[in-house]
Amino acid sequence: MLRDVLGLYGTKFGCGAGLCGACTVHQDGVAIRSCITPVESVGAQRITTIEGIGATAVGQAVQKTWLELDVVQCGYCQSGQIMSATALLAATPRPTPADIVGGMSGNICRCGTYVRIQAAVQRAATLIPIKAA
């Protein structure tokens, strides 16, 4: 639906079984696999794709660090990686290294840029202001 009907080409189709993470989008701020999410199950929930992720401070921080740390190699998985990283940081603004590994689990990078991905997530966390309680 996203690619073929709406023309949102940033979300990739990878495995078609929800295992690789290339198709990750946000459903009301939560990272989900779009390839296994029936459109009729979405209802009135808000879907955010990679095209809209820069509209938030967290998304902007992630995009900035991805560029600064030269995370991307081939780039195929990166929209899903960015979507997962943004959801992780929105839920856990100051993640531990273990939080990052857990939050990014299920996003496969064939090029093996996991070290740069983890560094970018950690760096993005330092750019996000923590709201006073």
JSON list of C-alpha atoms in Angstrom, two decimals:
[
{"chain": "A", "resi": 1, "resn": "MET", "atom": "CA", "xyz": [0.00, 0.00, 0.00]},
{"chain": "A", "resi": 2, "resn": "LEU", "atom": "CA", "xyz": [2.67, 2.53, 1.00]},
{"chain": "A", "resi": 3, "resn": "ARG", "atom": "CA", "xyz": [4.81, 2.08, -2.09]},
{"chain": "A", "resi": 4, "resn": "ASP", "atom": "CA", "xyz": [2.34, 0.95, -4.73]},
{"chain": "A", "resi": 5, "resn": "VAL", "atom": "CA", "xyz": [-0.70, 3.08, -3.91]},
{"chain": "A", "resi": 6, "resn": "LEU", "atom": "CA", "xyz": [0.56, 6.08, -1.92]},
{"chain": "A", "resi": 7, "resn": "GLY", "atom": "CA", "xyz": [3.90, 6.48, -3.72]},
{"chain": "A", "resi": 8, "resn": "LEU", "atom": "CA", "xyz": [5.94, 6.53, -0.51]},
{"chain": "A", "resi": 9, "resn": "TYR", "atom": "CA", "xyz": [9.06, 4.80, -1.80]},
{"chain": "A", "resi": 10, "resn": "GLY", "atom": "CA", "xyz": [11.33, 5.31, 1.23]},
{"chain": "A", "resi": 11, "resn": "THR", "atom": "CA", "xyz": [9.87, 2.31, 3.04]},
{"chain": "A", "resi": 12, "resn": "LYS", "atom": "CA", "xyz": [11.53, -0.76, 1.56]},
{"chain": "A", "resi": 13, "resn": "PHE", "atom": "CA", "xyz": [10.15, -4.24, 0.99]},
{"chain": "A", "resi": 14, "resn": "GLY", "atom": "CA", "xyz": [12.65, -6.78, 2.23]},
{"chain": "A", "resi": 15, "resn": "CYS", "atom": "CA", "xyz": [11.66, -10.24, 3.38]},
{"chain": "A", "resi": 16, "resn": "GLY", "atom": "CA", "xyz": [7.86, -9.94, 3.37]},
{"chain": "A", "resi": 17, "resn": "ALA", "atom": "CA", "xyz": [7.69, -11.81, 6.68]},
{"chain": "A", "resi": 18, "resn": "GLY", "atom": "CA", "xyz": [8.49, -9.05, 9.20]},
{"chain": "A", "resi": 19, "resn": "LEU", "atom": "CA", "xyz": [11.94, -10.45, 9.92]},
{"chain": "A", "resi": 20, "resn": "CYS", "atom": "CA", "xyz": [14.43, -8.03, 8.35]},
{"chain": "A", "resi": 21, "resn": "GLY", "atom": "CA", "xyz": [13.12, -4.62, 9.43]},
{"chain": "A", "resi": 22, "resn": "ALA", "atom": "CA", "xyz": [13.52, -2.87, 6.06]},
{"chain": "A", "resi": 23, "resn": "CYS", "atom": "CA", "xyz": [9.80, -2.05, 6.03]},
{"chain": "A", "resi": 24, "resn": "THR", "atom": "CA", "xyz": [9.67, -0.51, 9.51]},
{"chain": "A", "resi": 25, "resn": "VAL", "atom": "CA", "xyz": [7.25, 2.40, 9.97]},
{"chain": "A", "resi": 26, "resn": "HIS", "atom": "CA", "xyz": [5.63, 3.92, 13.06]},
{"chain": "A", "resi": 27, "resn": "GLN", "atom": "CA", "xyz": [2.06, 3.23, 14.04]},
{"chain": "A", "resi": 28, "resn": "ASP", "atom": "CA", "xyz": [1.15, 5.88, 16.61]},
{"chain": "A", "resi": 29, "resn": "GLY", "atom": "CA", "xyz": [4.86, 6.20, 17.41]},
{"chain": "A", "resi": 30, "resn": "VAL", "atom": "CA", "xyz": [5.57, 2.49, 17.78]},
{"chain": "A", "resi": 31, "resn": "ALA", "atom": "CA", "xyz": [7.86, 0.73, 15.31]},
{"chain": "A", "resi": 32, "resn": "ILE", "atom": "CA", "xyz": [6.01, -1.93, 13.33]},
{"chain": "A", "resi": 33, "resn": "ARG", "atom": "CA", "xyz": [6.74, -4.03, 10.25]},
{"chain": "A", "resi": 34, "resn": "SER", "atom": "CA", "xyz": [4.55, -2.72, 7.44]},
{"chain": "A", "resi": 35, "resn": "CYS", "atom": "CA", "xyz": [4.95, -5.84, 5.31]},
{"chain": "A", "resi": 36, "resn": "ILE", "atom": "CA", "xyz": [2.89, -7.90, 7.75]},
{"chain": "A", "resi": 37, "resn": "THR", "atom": "CA", "xyz": [0.44, -5.19, 8.84]},
{"chain": "A", "resi": 38, "resn": "PRO", "atom": "CA", "xyz": [-2.86, -5.40, 6.98]},
{"chain": "A", "resi": 39, "resn": "VAL", "atom": "CA", "xyz": [-4.04, -1.94, 5.95]},
{"chain": "A", "resi": 40, "resn": "GLU", "atom": "CA", "xyz": [-7.49, -2.60, 7.39]},
{"chain": "A", "resi": 41, "resn": "SER", "atom": "CA", "xyz": [-5.95, -3.11, 10.85]},
{"chain": "A", "resi": 42, "resn": "VAL", "atom": "CA", "xyz": [-4.60, 0.44, 10.93]},
{"chain": "A", "resi": 43, "resn": "GLY", "atom": "CA", "xyz": [-7.95, 2.22, 11.22]},
{"chain": "A", "resi": 44, "resn": "ALA", "atom": "CA", "xyz": [-7.52, 5.79, 12.48]},
{"chain": "A", "resi": 45, "resn": "GLN", "atom": "CA", "xyz": [-4.04, 5.17, 13.86]},
{"chain": "A", "resi": 46, "resn": "ARG", "atom": "CA", "xyz": [-1.31, 7.49, 12.60]},
{"chain": "A", "resi": 47, "resn": "ILE", "atom": "CA", "xyz": [1.31, 5.94, 10.32]},
{"chain": "A", "resi": 48, "resn": "THR", "atom": "CA", "xyz": [4.65, 7.71, 9.93]},
{"chain": "A", "resi": 49, "resn": "THR", "atom": "CA", "xyz": [7.09, 6.64, 7.24]},
{"chain": "A", "resi": 50, "resn": "ILE", "atom": "CA", "xyz": [10.69, 7.67, 6.66]},
{"chain": "A", "resi": 51, "resn": "GLU", "atom": "CA", "xyz": [9.39, 10.58, 4.58]},
{"chain": "A", "resi": 52, "resn": "GLY", "atom": "CA", "xyz": [7.87, 12.16, 7.70]},
{"chain": "A", "resi": 53, "resn": "ILE", "atom": "CA", "xyz": [10.40, 11.24, 10.37]},
{"chain": "A", "resi": 54, "resn": "GLY", "atom": "CA", "xyz": [12.22, 14.58, 10.18]},
{"chain": "A", "resi": 55, "resn": "ALA", "atom": "CA", "xyz": [9.14, 16.36, 11.50]},
{"chain": "A", "resi": 56, "resn": "THR", "atom": "CA", "xyz": [10.13, 15.49, 15.07]},
{"chain": "A", "resi": 57, "resn": "ALA", "atom": "CA", "xyz": [13.15, 16.55, 17.11]},
{"chain": "A", "resi": 58, "resn": "VAL", "atom": "CA", "xyz": [14.06, 12.91, 17.69]},
{"chain": "A", "resi": 59, "resn": "GLY", "atom": "CA", "xyz": [13.82, 12.12, 13.98]},
{"chain": "A", "resi": 60, "resn": "GLN", "atom": "CA", "xyz": [15.95, 15.13, 13.13]},
{"chain": "A", "resi": 61, "resn": "ALA", "atom": "CA", "xyz": [18.61, 14.07, 15.65]},
{"chain": "A", "resi": 62, "resn": "VAL", "atom": "CA", "xyz": [18.72, 10.56, 14.20]},
{"chain": "A", "resi": 63, "resn": "GLN", "atom": "CA", "xyz": [18.96, 11.83, 10.62]},
{"chain": "A", "resi": 64, "resn": "LYS", "atom": "CA", "xyz": [21.73, 14.25, 11.61]},
{"chain": "A", "resi": 65, "resn": "THR", "atom": "CA", "xyz": [23.86, 11.60, 13.31]},
{"chain": "A", "resi": 66, "resn": "TRP", "atom": "CA", "xyz": [23.31, 9.12, 10.48]},
{"chain": "A", "resi": 67, "resn": "LEU", "atom": "CA", "xyz": [24.93, 11.66, 8.17]},
{"chain": "A", "resi": 68, "resn": "GLU", "atom": "CA", "xyz": [27.63, 12.79, 10.61]},
{"chain": "A", "resi": 69, "resn": "LEU", "atom": "CA", "xyz": [28.79, 9.25, 11.33]},
{"chain": "A", "resi": 70, "resn": "ASP", "atom": "CA", "xyz": [28.45, 8.08, 7.72]},
{"chain": "A", "resi": 71, "resn": "VAL", "atom": "CA", "xyz": [26.30, 5.14, 8.78]},
{"chain": "A", "resi": 72, "resn": "VAL", "atom": "CA", "xyz": [24.96, 4.21, 5.36]},
{"chain": "A", "resi": 73, "resn": "GLN", "atom": "CA", "xyz": [26.80, 1.79, 3.11]},
{"chain": "A", "resi": 74, "resn": "CYS", "atom": "CA", "xyz": [24.40, 0.36, 0.50]},
{"chain": "A", "resi": 75, "resn": "GLY", "atom": "CA", "xyz": [21.43, 2.07, 2.18]},
{"chain": "A", "resi": 76, "resn": "TYR", "atom": "CA", "xyz": [18.72, -0.51, 1.56]},
{"chain": "A", "resi": 77, "resn": "CYS", "atom": "CA", "xyz": [17.97, -1.18, 5.23]},
{"chain": "A", "resi": 78, "resn": "GLN", "atom": "CA", "xyz": [18.55, 2.34, 6.46]},
{"chain": "A", "resi": 79, "resn": "SER", "atom": "CA", "xyz": [14.99, 3.68, 6.37]},
{"chain": "A", "resi": 80, "resn": "GLY", "atom": "CA", "xyz": [13.97, 0.81, 8.63]},
{"chain": "A", "resi": 81, "resn": "GLN", "atom": "CA", "xyz": [17.02, 1.33, 10.83]},
{"chain": "A", "resi": 82, "resn": "ILE", "atom": "CA", "xyz": [16.21, 5.04, 11.22]},
{"chain": "A", "resi": 83, "resn": "MET", "atom": "CA", "xyz": [12.57, 4.30, 12.00]},
{"chain": "A", "resi": 84, "resn": "SER", "atom": "CA", "xyz": [13.54, 1.78, 14.70]},
{"chain": "A", "resi": 85, "resn": "ALA", "atom": "CA", "xyz": [16.17, 4.13, 16.15]},
{"chain": "A", "resi": 86, "resn": "THR", "atom": "CA", "xyz": [13.68, 6.99, 16.31]},
{"chain": "A", "resi": 87, "resn": "ALA", "atom": "CA", "xyz": [11.04, 4.88, 18.05]},
{"chain": "A", "resi": 88, "resn": "LEU", "atom": "CA", "xyz": [13.66, 3.63, 20.51]},
{"chain": "A", "resi": 89, "resn": "LEU", "atom": "CA", "xyz": [14.85, 7.15, 21.36]},
{"chain": "A", "resi": 90, "resn": "ALA", "atom": "CA", "xyz": [11.31, 8.49, 21.65]},
{"chain": "A", "resi": 91, "resn": "ALA", "atom": "CA", "xyz": [10.57, 5.79, 24.24]},
{"chain": "A", "resi": 92, "resn": "THR", "atom": "CA", "xyz": [14.03, 5.73, 25.88]},
{"chain": "A", "resi": 93, "resn": "PRO", "atom": "CA", "xyz": [15.76, 9.11, 25.43]},
{"chain": "A", "resi": 94, "resn": "ARG", "atom": "CA", "xyz": [18.95, 8.03, 27.23]},
{"chain": "A", "resi": 95, "resn": "PRO", "atom": "CA", "xyz": [19.43, 4.40, 26.23]},
{"chain": "A", "resi": 96, "resn": "THR", "atom": "CA", "xyz": [22.19, 2.18, 27.51]},
{"chain": "A", "resi": 97, "resn": "PRO", "atom": "CA", "xyz": [24.22, 0.20, 24.97]},
{"chain": "A", "resi": 98, "resn": "ALA", "atom": "CA", "xyz": [22.07, -2.82, 25.87]},
{"chain": "A", "resi": 99, "resn": "ASP", "atom": "CA", "xyz": [18.90, -0.78, 25.24]},
{"chain": "A", "resi": 100, "resn": "ILE", "atom": "CA", "xyz": [20.21, 0.12, 21.80]},
{"chain": "A", "resi": 101, "resn": "VAL", "atom": "CA", "xyz": [21.07, -3.46, 20.90]},
{"chain": "A", "resi": 102, "resn": "GLY", "atom": "CA", "xyz": [17.63, -4.61, 22.09]},
{"chain": "A", "resi": 103, "resn": "GLY", "atom": "CA", "xyz": [15.76, -1.75, 20.43]},
{"chain": "A", "resi": 104, "resn": "MET", "atom": "CA", "xyz": [17.49, -2.29, 17.11]},
{"chain": "A", "resi": 105, "resn": "SER", "atom": "CA", "xyz": [17.18, -6.07, 17.24]},
{"chain": "A", "resi": 106, "resn": "GLY", "atom": "CA", "xyz": [15.41, -7.45, 14.20]},
{"chain": "A", "resi": 107, "resn": "ASN", "atom": "CA", "xyz": [16.78, -4.81, 11.83]},
{"chain": "A", "resi": 108, "resn": "ILE", "atom": "CA", "xyz": [19.19, -6.61, 9.54]},
{"chain": "A", "resi": 109, "resn": "CYS", "atom": "CA", "xyz": [22.01, -4.81, 7.75]},
{"chain": "A", "resi": 110, "resn": "ARG", "atom": "CA", "xyz": [23.63, -6.96, 5.07]},
{"chain": "A", "resi": 111, "resn": "CYS", "atom": "CA", "xyz": [26.58, -4.54, 4.94]},
{"chain": "A", "resi": 112, "resn": "GLY", "atom": "CA", "xyz": [27.24, -5.02, 8.65]},
{"chain": "A", "resi": 113, "resn": "THR", "atom": "CA", "xyz": [27.20, -1.35, 9.72]},
{"chain": "A", "resi": 114, "resn": "TYR", "atom": "CA", "xyz": [25.94, -2.28, 13.18]},
{"chain": "A", "resi": 115, "resn": "VAL", "atom": "CA", "xyz": [28.79, -0.53, 15.02]},
{"chain": "A", "resi": 116, "resn": "ARG", "atom": "CA", "xyz": [28.09, 2.74, 13.17]},
{"chain": "A", "resi": 117, "resn": "ILE", "atom": "CA", "xyz": [24.34, 2.35, 13.69]},
{"chain": "A", "resi": 118, "resn": "GLN", "atom": "CA", "xyz": [24.80, 1.87, 17.43]},
{"chain": "A", "resi": 119, "resn": "ALA", "atom": "CA", "xyz": [27.18, 4.84, 17.62]},
{"chain": "A", "resi": 120, "resn": "ALA", "atom": "CA", "xyz": [24.70, 7.02, 15.72]},
{"chain": "A", "resi": 121, "resn": "VAL", "atom": "CA", "xyz": [21.85, 6.10, 18.06]},
{"chain": "A", "resi": 122, "resn": "GLN", "atom": "CA", "xyz": [24.03, 6.83, 21.10]},
{"chain": "A", "resi": 123, "resn": "ARG", "atom": "CA", "xyz": [25.10, 10.17, 19.61]},
{"chain": "A", "resi": 124, "resn": "ALA", "atom": "CA", "xyz": [21.52, 11.10, 18.65]},
{"chain": "A", "resi": 125, "resn": "ALA", "atom": "CA", "xyz": [20.49, 10.55, 22.28]},
{"chain": "A", "resi": 126, "resn": "THR", "atom": "CA", "xyz": [22.87, 13.33, 23.34]},
{"chain": "A", "resi": 127, "resn": "LEU", "atom": "CA", "xyz": [21.21, 15.76, 20.92]},
{"chain": "A", "resi": 128, "resn": "ILE", "atom": "CA", "xyz": [17.67, 15.25, 22.20]},
{"chain": "A", "resi": 129, "resn": "PRO", "atom": "CA", "xyz": [16.66, 17.60, 25.02]},
{"chain": "A", "resi": 130, "resn": "ILE", "atom": "CA", "xyz": [15.15, 15.82, 28.00]},
{"chain": "A", "resi": 131, "resn": "LYS", "atom": "CA", "xyz": [11.87, 17.43, 29.03]},
{"chain": "A", "resi": 132, "resn": "ALA", "atom": "CA", "xyz": [11.70, 18.50, 32.65]},
{"chain": "A", "resi": 133, "resn": "ALA", "atom": "CA", "xyz": [9.14, 16.58, 34.65]}
]
